[in-house]
Short mmCIF file of C-alpha atoms in Angstrom, two decimals:
data_model
loop_
_atom_site.label_atom_id
_atom_site.label_comp_id
_atom_site.label_asym_id
_atom_site.label_seq_id
_atom_site.Cartn_x
_atom_site.Cartn_y
_atom_site.Cartn_z
CA MET A 1 157.61 186.83 109.70
CA HIS A 2 159.39 186.72 113.07
CA ALA A 3 159.54 182.91 113.06
CA LEU A 4 161.34 182.72 109.72
CA GLY A 5 163.76 185.44 110.83
CA ALA A 6 164.53 183.61 114.07
CA PHE A 7 165.03 180.36 112.18
CA ALA A 8 167.32 182.01 109.64
CA ALA A 9 169.34 183.66 112.42
CA ALA A 10 169.78 180.33 114.20
CA ARG A 11 170.94 178.52 111.08
CA LEU A 12 173.16 181.35 109.83
CA THR A 13 174.86 181.47 113.21
CA GLY A 14 175.42 177.74 113.00
CA LEU A 15 176.80 178.15 109.49
CA LEU A 16 179.20 180.84 110.70
CA ALA A 17 180.41 178.67 113.58
CA LEU A 18 181.00 175.77 111.22
CA ALA A 19 182.88 177.98 108.73
CA ILE A 20 185.16 179.29 111.49
CA ALA A 21 185.86 175.78 112.78
CA ALA A 22 186.54 174.52 109.26
CA HIS A 23 188.94 177.39 108.56
CA THR A 24 190.75 176.82 111.86
CA SER A 25 191.21 173.12 111.09
CA HIS A 26 192.22 173.79 107.44
CA GLN A 27 189.12 172.18 105.97
CA ASP A 28 186.93 173.30 103.08
CA ALA A 29 183.60 174.44 104.55
CA PHE A 30 181.82 174.21 101.19
CA ARG A 31 182.95 170.63 100.69
CA LEU A 32 181.85 169.73 104.22
CA LEU A 33 178.40 171.18 103.60
CA GLY A 34 177.80 170.18 100.00
CA ARG A 35 179.77 166.96 99.50
CA SER A 36 179.77 165.02 102.77
CA TRP A 37 178.62 161.41 103.12
CA ASP A 38 175.17 160.98 101.52
CA SER A 39 175.50 164.33 99.74
CA ARG A 40 178.06 162.72 97.42
CA TRP A 41 175.59 160.00 96.49
CA TYR A 42 172.84 162.53 95.75
CA THR A 43 175.05 164.78 93.63
CA GLY A 44 176.38 161.71 91.83
CA ILE A 45 172.84 160.61 90.94
CA ALA A 46 172.03 164.15 89.82
CA ALA A 47 175.08 164.23 87.56
CA HIS A 48 175.14 160.69 86.16
CA GLY A 49 171.85 158.98 87.03
CA TYR A 50 171.54 155.69 88.88
CA GLY A 51 174.03 152.86 88.47
CA ARG A 52 176.82 153.34 91.02
CA THR A 53 177.62 150.43 93.37
CA LEU A 54 180.45 150.09 95.90
CA TYR A 55 181.60 146.71 97.22
CA PHE A 56 183.12 146.32 100.66
CA GLU A 57 183.61 143.30 102.90
CA PRO A 58 181.42 140.25 102.19
CA GLY A 59 177.75 141.08 102.64
CA VAL A 60 178.11 144.87 102.39
CA VAL A 61 177.20 146.31 99.00
CA GLN A 62 176.26 149.99 98.72
CA SER A 63 174.09 150.83 95.72
CA ASP A 64 172.78 154.27 94.87
CA LEU A 65 169.34 152.68 94.37
CA ALA A 66 168.89 153.11 98.13
CA PHE A 67 168.48 156.87 97.56
CA PHE A 68 165.10 158.21 96.46
CA PRO A 69 164.95 160.36 93.31
CA LEU A 70 163.23 163.67 94.14
CA TYR A 71 166.19 165.48 95.69
CA PRO A 72 168.68 164.50 92.94
CA ALA A 73 166.09 165.57 90.36
CA LEU A 74 165.78 168.98 92.00
CA ILE A 75 169.57 169.32 92.11
CA ARG A 76 169.77 168.45 88.43
CA ALA A 77 167.08 171.02 87.60
CA VAL A 78 168.85 173.81 89.52
CA GLU A 79 172.23 172.89 87.98
CA THR A 80 170.68 172.99 84.51
CA LEU A 81 168.88 176.32 84.98
CA THR A 82 171.61 178.20 86.88
CA PRO A 83 175.41 178.55 86.72
CA LEU A 84 175.74 176.61 89.98
CA GLY A 85 177.59 173.30 90.23
CA TYR A 86 175.96 170.20 91.67
CA GLY A 87 177.19 170.76 95.23
CA ALA A 88 176.03 174.38 95.32
CA ALA A 89 172.73 173.40 93.69
CA GLY A 90 172.20 170.79 96.40
CA LEU A 91 172.80 173.40 99.09
CA LEU A 92 170.39 175.85 97.46
CA VAL A 93 167.66 173.21 97.25
CA SER A 94 168.19 172.28 100.91
CA TRP A 95 168.21 175.87 102.12
CA LEU A 96 165.03 176.70 100.22
CA GLY A 97 163.47 173.50 101.54
CA ALA A 98 164.41 174.42 105.11
CA GLY A 99 162.82 177.85 104.70
CA ALA A 100 159.64 176.35 103.25
CA ALA A 101 159.56 173.80 106.07
CA ALA A 102 159.86 176.58 108.67
CA VAL A 103 156.88 178.36 107.12
CA GLY A 104 154.82 175.15 107.06
CA ILE A 105 155.67 174.29 110.66
CA TYR A 106 154.72 177.81 111.72
CA LYS A 107 151.34 177.64 109.98
CA ILE A 108 150.50 174.29 111.61
CA ALA A 109 151.37 175.48 115.13
CA ALA A 110 149.62 178.83 114.64
CA ARG A 111 146.45 177.00 113.60
CA LEU A 112 146.58 174.65 116.60
CA HIS A 113 147.77 177.14 119.22
CA ASP A 114 148.88 180.75 118.62
CA HIS A 115 151.54 182.76 116.83
CA ARG A 116 153.91 182.83 119.79
CA THR A 117 153.86 179.05 120.13
CA ALA A 118 154.36 178.74 116.38
CA THR A 119 157.43 180.99 116.49
CA VAL A 120 158.92 179.05 119.39
CA LEU A 121 158.28 175.74 117.62
CA VAL A 122 160.13 176.90 114.51
CA LEU A 123 163.01 178.17 116.62
CA LEU A 124 163.25 174.90 118.55
CA TRP A 125 163.32 172.95 115.29
CA GLY A 126 166.17 175.15 114.08
CA LEU A 127 168.10 174.56 117.31
CA LEU A 128 167.96 170.77 117.49
CA PRO A 129 171.36 169.11 118.07
CA HIS A 130 171.30 167.77 114.50
CA SER A 131 169.85 170.91 112.89
CA VAL A 132 173.19 171.43 111.14
CA ILE A 133 171.74 168.98 108.59
CA LEU A 134 169.34 171.75 107.54
CA THR A 135 172.29 173.72 106.12
CA MET A 136 173.83 170.73 104.32
CA ALA A 137 173.06 169.02 101.00
CA TYR A 138 170.72 166.45 102.53
CA THR A 139 167.10 165.54 101.88
CA GLU A 140 165.60 166.18 105.31
CA PRO A 141 164.70 169.85 104.66
CA VAL A 142 162.82 168.92 101.47
CA LEU A 143 160.99 166.06 103.17
CA THR A 144 160.02 168.27 106.13
CA ALA A 145 158.70 171.00 103.83
CA LEU A 146 156.52 168.52 101.93
CA ALA A 147 155.38 166.85 105.15
CA ALA A 148 154.43 170.17 106.77
CA GLY A 149 152.52 171.20 103.66
CA SER A 150 150.66 167.89 103.50
CA LEU A 151 149.79 167.93 107.20
CA TYR A 152 148.56 171.52 107.00
CA ALA A 153 146.40 170.58 104.03
CA LEU A 154 144.96 167.71 106.08
CA LEU A 155 144.20 169.99 109.01
CA THR A 156 142.39 172.40 106.68
CA GLY A 157 140.47 169.70 104.78
CA ARG A 158 142.25 170.02 101.43
CA TRP A 159 142.55 166.34 100.65
CA PRO A 160 143.88 166.38 97.05
CA ALA A 161 146.68 168.78 98.04
CA ALA A 162 147.52 166.62 101.05
CA GLY A 163 147.72 163.53 98.86
CA ALA A 164 149.82 165.21 96.17
CA LEU A 165 152.33 166.56 98.69
CA ALA A 166 152.46 163.16 100.42
CA ALA A 167 153.21 161.52 97.07
CA LEU A 168 156.12 163.92 96.56
CA ALA A 169 157.33 163.28 100.12
CA GLY A 170 157.33 159.57 99.30
CA LEU A 171 159.76 160.32 96.46
CA ALA A 172 162.10 162.23 98.78
CA ARG A 173 163.16 159.67 101.38
CA PRO A 174 162.31 156.13 102.54
CA ASN A 175 160.70 157.49 105.71
CA GLY A 176 158.59 159.82 103.56
CA PHE A 177 156.14 156.93 103.81
CA ALA A 178 155.13 158.47 107.16
CA VAL A 179 153.38 161.33 105.35
CA ALA A 180 151.33 158.93 103.23
CA ALA A 181 150.46 156.96 106.37
CA ALA A 182 149.15 160.14 108.01
CA VAL A 183 146.94 160.93 104.99
CA VAL A 184 145.57 157.40 104.60
CA VAL A 185 144.88 156.77 108.30
CA THR A 186 143.24 160.16 108.72
CA ALA A 187 141.10 159.54 105.64
CA LEU A 188 139.99 156.12 106.91
CA CYS A 189 139.04 157.56 110.29
CA GLU A 190 137.09 160.32 108.56
CA VAL A 191 135.22 157.76 106.45
CA VAL A 192 134.26 155.80 109.57
CA ARG A 193 133.30 158.92 111.52
CA ARG A 194 131.09 160.27 108.74
CA ARG A 195 129.79 156.83 107.72
CA GLY A 196 131.12 157.10 104.21
CA ARG A 197 129.61 160.51 103.49
CA VAL A 198 132.87 162.18 102.52
CA PRO A 199 133.85 164.44 99.59
CA HIS A 200 135.34 162.86 96.48
CA GLY A 201 138.55 164.77 97.13
CA LEU A 202 139.19 162.62 100.21
CA TRP A 203 139.28 159.45 98.12
CA ALA A 204 141.55 161.10 95.57
CA GLY A 205 143.95 162.33 98.25
CA ALA A 206 144.09 158.99 100.04
CA ALA A 207 144.69 157.12 96.77
CA LEU A 208 147.40 159.53 95.64
CA ALA A 209 149.35 159.73 98.92
CA PRO A 210 151.32 156.43 98.73
CA VAL A 211 151.93 156.59 94.95
CA GLY A 212 155.35 158.26 95.08
CA TRP A 213 156.88 155.92 97.65
CA GLY A 214 155.30 152.83 96.12
CA ALA A 215 156.33 153.76 92.58
CA TYR A 216 160.00 154.11 93.44
CA VAL A 217 160.10 150.93 95.54
CA LEU A 218 158.43 149.03 92.71
CA TRP A 219 160.79 150.54 90.10
CA VAL A 220 163.86 149.46 92.07
CA GLY A 221 162.32 146.02 92.56
CA VAL A 222 161.72 145.59 88.83
CA ARG A 223 165.25 146.78 88.10
CA ARG A 224 166.61 144.22 90.56
CA GLY A 225 164.38 141.41 89.25
CA ASP A 226 162.24 141.23 92.40
CA PRO A 227 159.36 143.75 92.14
CA LEU A 228 158.20 143.53 95.76
CA GLY A 229 161.45 142.75 97.55
CA GLY A 230 164.20 144.28 95.43
CA TYR A 231 164.34 147.65 97.18
CA PHE A 232 164.44 146.06 100.62
CA ALA A 233 167.27 143.80 99.44
CA VAL A 234 169.21 146.94 98.50
CA GLN A 235 168.68 148.27 102.02
CA ARG A 236 169.81 144.98 103.56
CA ASP A 237 172.96 145.11 101.46
CA TRP A 238 173.67 148.47 103.09
CA GLY A 239 173.26 146.82 106.50
CA SER A 240 169.91 148.48 107.14
CA ARG A 241 166.79 146.46 107.95
CA PHE A 242 163.63 146.70 110.01
CA ASP A 243 163.87 144.27 112.93
CA PHE A 244 161.30 145.81 115.33
CA GLY A 245 164.03 147.42 117.41
CA ARG A 246 166.15 144.39 118.25
CA GLY A 247 169.27 145.92 116.73
CA SER A 248 168.65 149.27 118.42
CA LEU A 249 168.14 147.63 121.81
CA ALA A 250 171.29 145.55 121.43
CA PHE A 251 173.35 148.60 120.57
CA ALA A 252 171.81 150.61 123.42
CA ARG A 253 172.72 147.78 125.82
CA HIS A 254 176.28 147.85 124.49
CA LEU A 255 176.47 151.61 125.07
CA LEU A 256 175.19 151.39 128.64
CA LEU A 257 177.51 148.53 129.58
CA HIS A 258 180.68 149.38 127.71
CA GLY A 259 180.38 152.93 126.43
CA ASP A 260 181.44 154.11 122.98
CA LYS A 261 181.93 157.28 120.96
CA LEU A 262 180.25 160.53 121.98
CA VAL A 263 178.02 160.54 118.88
CA PHE A 264 176.47 157.19 119.87
CA ALA A 265 175.77 158.37 123.42
CA VAL A 266 174.13 161.58 122.19
CA THR A 267 172.08 159.54 119.73
CA LEU A 268 170.76 157.36 122.54
CA VAL A 269 169.74 160.44 124.55
CA ILE A 270 168.00 162.02 121.54
CA VAL A 271 166.03 158.87 120.71
CA ALA A 272 164.98 158.48 124.35
CA ALA A 273 163.89 162.13 124.44
CA ALA A 274 161.90 161.63 121.23
CA LEU A 275 160.01 158.72 122.78
CA LEU A 276 159.22 160.83 125.85
CA LEU A 277 158.05 163.75 123.72
CA TYR A 278 155.78 161.45 121.74
CA GLY A 279 154.18 160.34 124.99
CA LEU A 280 153.57 163.99 125.86
CA LEU A 281 152.13 164.59 122.39
CA LEU A 282 149.67 161.75 123.00
CA CYS A 283 148.73 163.18 126.40
CA ASP A 284 148.09 166.57 124.79
CA ARG A 285 145.66 164.88 122.35
CA ALA A 286 147.33 166.30 119.29
CA PRO A 287 145.44 165.97 115.99
CA LEU A 288 145.50 162.51 114.46
CA PRO A 289 147.60 163.44 111.37
CA LEU A 290 150.42 164.71 113.59
CA LEU A 291 150.26 161.64 115.84
CA VAL A 292 150.37 159.21 112.92
CA TYR A 293 153.14 161.08 111.11
CA ALA A 294 155.41 161.43 114.15
CA GLY A 295 154.58 157.91 115.33
CA VAL A 296 155.52 156.28 112.03
CA LEU A 297 158.77 158.25 111.89
CA LEU A 298 159.57 157.08 115.41
CA LEU A 299 158.67 153.48 114.56
CA ILE A 300 160.90 153.48 111.48
CA THR A 301 163.77 155.06 113.42
CA VAL A 302 163.61 152.89 116.52
CA GLY A 303 162.58 149.69 114.72
CA GLY A 304 165.36 149.88 112.13
CA SER A 305 168.85 148.53 112.65
CA GLY A 306 172.05 149.79 111.12
CA PHE A 307 173.60 153.29 111.16
CA PHE A 308 172.68 153.96 114.78
CA GLU A 309 174.44 157.33 114.63
CA SER A 310 172.03 158.49 111.88
CA LYS A 311 168.86 158.08 113.93
CA PRO A 312 168.72 161.74 115.08
CA ARG A 313 168.81 162.77 111.41
CA PHE A 314 165.94 160.41 110.65
CA LEU A 315 163.96 162.14 113.41
CA LEU A 316 164.72 165.67 112.19
CA PRO A 317 161.49 165.83 110.13
CA ALA A 318 159.43 164.80 113.21
CA PHE A 319 158.72 168.41 114.23
CA PRO A 320 155.36 167.60 115.92
CA LEU A 321 157.36 166.02 118.75
CA LEU A 322 158.50 169.52 119.71
CA LEU A 323 154.96 170.89 120.18
CA PRO A 324 154.69 170.01 123.91
CA LEU A 325 158.10 171.57 124.51
CA ALA A 326 157.12 174.72 122.60
CA CYS A 327 153.90 175.08 124.61
CA ALA A 328 155.80 174.63 127.87
CA LEU A 329 158.43 177.17 126.85
CA VAL A 330 155.76 179.76 125.98
CA ARG A 331 154.15 179.29 129.40
CA THR A 332 157.56 179.66 131.04
CA ALA A 333 158.28 182.83 129.04
CA ARG A 334 155.08 184.42 130.32
CA ALA A 335 155.83 183.64 133.97
CA ARG A 336 159.64 183.69 134.02
CA PRO A 337 161.07 185.25 130.85
CA ARG A 338 164.67 184.98 132.06
CA HIS A 339 164.30 181.26 132.60
CA ALA A 340 162.95 180.84 129.07
CA ALA A 341 165.79 182.91 127.63
CA LEU A 342 168.28 180.74 129.50
CA VAL A 343 166.75 177.56 128.06
CA VAL A 344 166.84 178.93 124.51
CA GLY A 345 170.42 180.10 124.99
CA ALA A 346 171.49 176.70 126.27
CA LEU A 347 169.80 174.96 123.32
CA ALA A 348 171.48 177.35 120.90
CA GLY A 349 174.90 176.73 122.43
CA LEU A 350 174.40 172.96 122.30
CA SER A 351 173.20 173.10 118.71
CA LEU A 352 176.10 175.23 117.52
CA ALA A 353 178.77 173.27 119.36
CA TYR A 354 177.48 169.78 118.61
CA GLY A 355 176.59 170.54 114.99
CA THR A 356 180.05 171.95 114.36
CA TYR A 357 181.62 168.94 116.05
CA LEU A 358 179.60 166.50 113.93
CA VAL A 359 180.62 168.04 110.62
CA THR A 360 184.21 169.10 111.28
CA THR A 361 185.53 166.67 113.89
CA ALA A 362 183.48 163.51 114.44
CA ARG A 363 184.17 162.10 110.94
CA MET A 364 181.22 159.73 111.19
CA PRO A 365 178.26 159.22 108.85
CA LEU A 366 175.50 161.69 109.56
#
């Protein structure tokens, strides 16, 4: 498949650039990829289970209960079945997840448009400024693979499969809830449209979709002595809460008035671009599952406060936002192929340079 080859070439080139930069700066590329920031939490859970808590200044308590269990479980399985260590197992899971996600994204775009648009969409996803995350031991590749599979199942009317994949996505990350939201909202609209005359599989899929996310949130709550609020208390202790965008707006105002680090400025540009692309997705009348999924991811990202620099990573699974750009690039390639090649080249250069900078130089949470 040309799309998977293009995606692999983009990410392998990024991996090579990062390895060269790490070697030049006397850093360990494997440690940067497999044991940076959240990766250390995930590999720690895989190795020892839950129970680690770090205490900082008053009001900041970081517990590993903030991290959902699917990715550590996959790492543990790979470590058990292979000679790989936890860091290498995490990378293998992420790389396989990224490949599966690329296939799922391709199938969705090919169904909605054509094979050329699908290939371009996969390539654009692999060339995002934060696409370096796809080659690191992080959960976003796994979540995106499950989300793409669930959305494709929705588009093809396979409700039980959509619900099962959404349940797994809900076990991968907090914002995996967006996949369940897409399944449930689409199911409700289908029930209304068909006046209740829907297959039994629809009810099963809709009921199953939120189970993974809800089960983990409830488990953490019970463990913390507050079944409904315990997980959200853990997030607040990390400094992360949903405040309908007040924190994001305050930080954006600070950036515009006083400036700050490069990573924050790039984050602001990426979030603004994501909002614009969602508007274009609405104008293109994209299928409801894609609109709900991307919209909920955007809402969670923009409406949450804390870790402003991580917002582009939270948006990495929101591949439907790139559909209008992929369609436009295909039209440009037909009329002015050199212009399209220039755009792709510029995106590739930005992705390689910024991704390498994030991992080897910025020294900020991803």
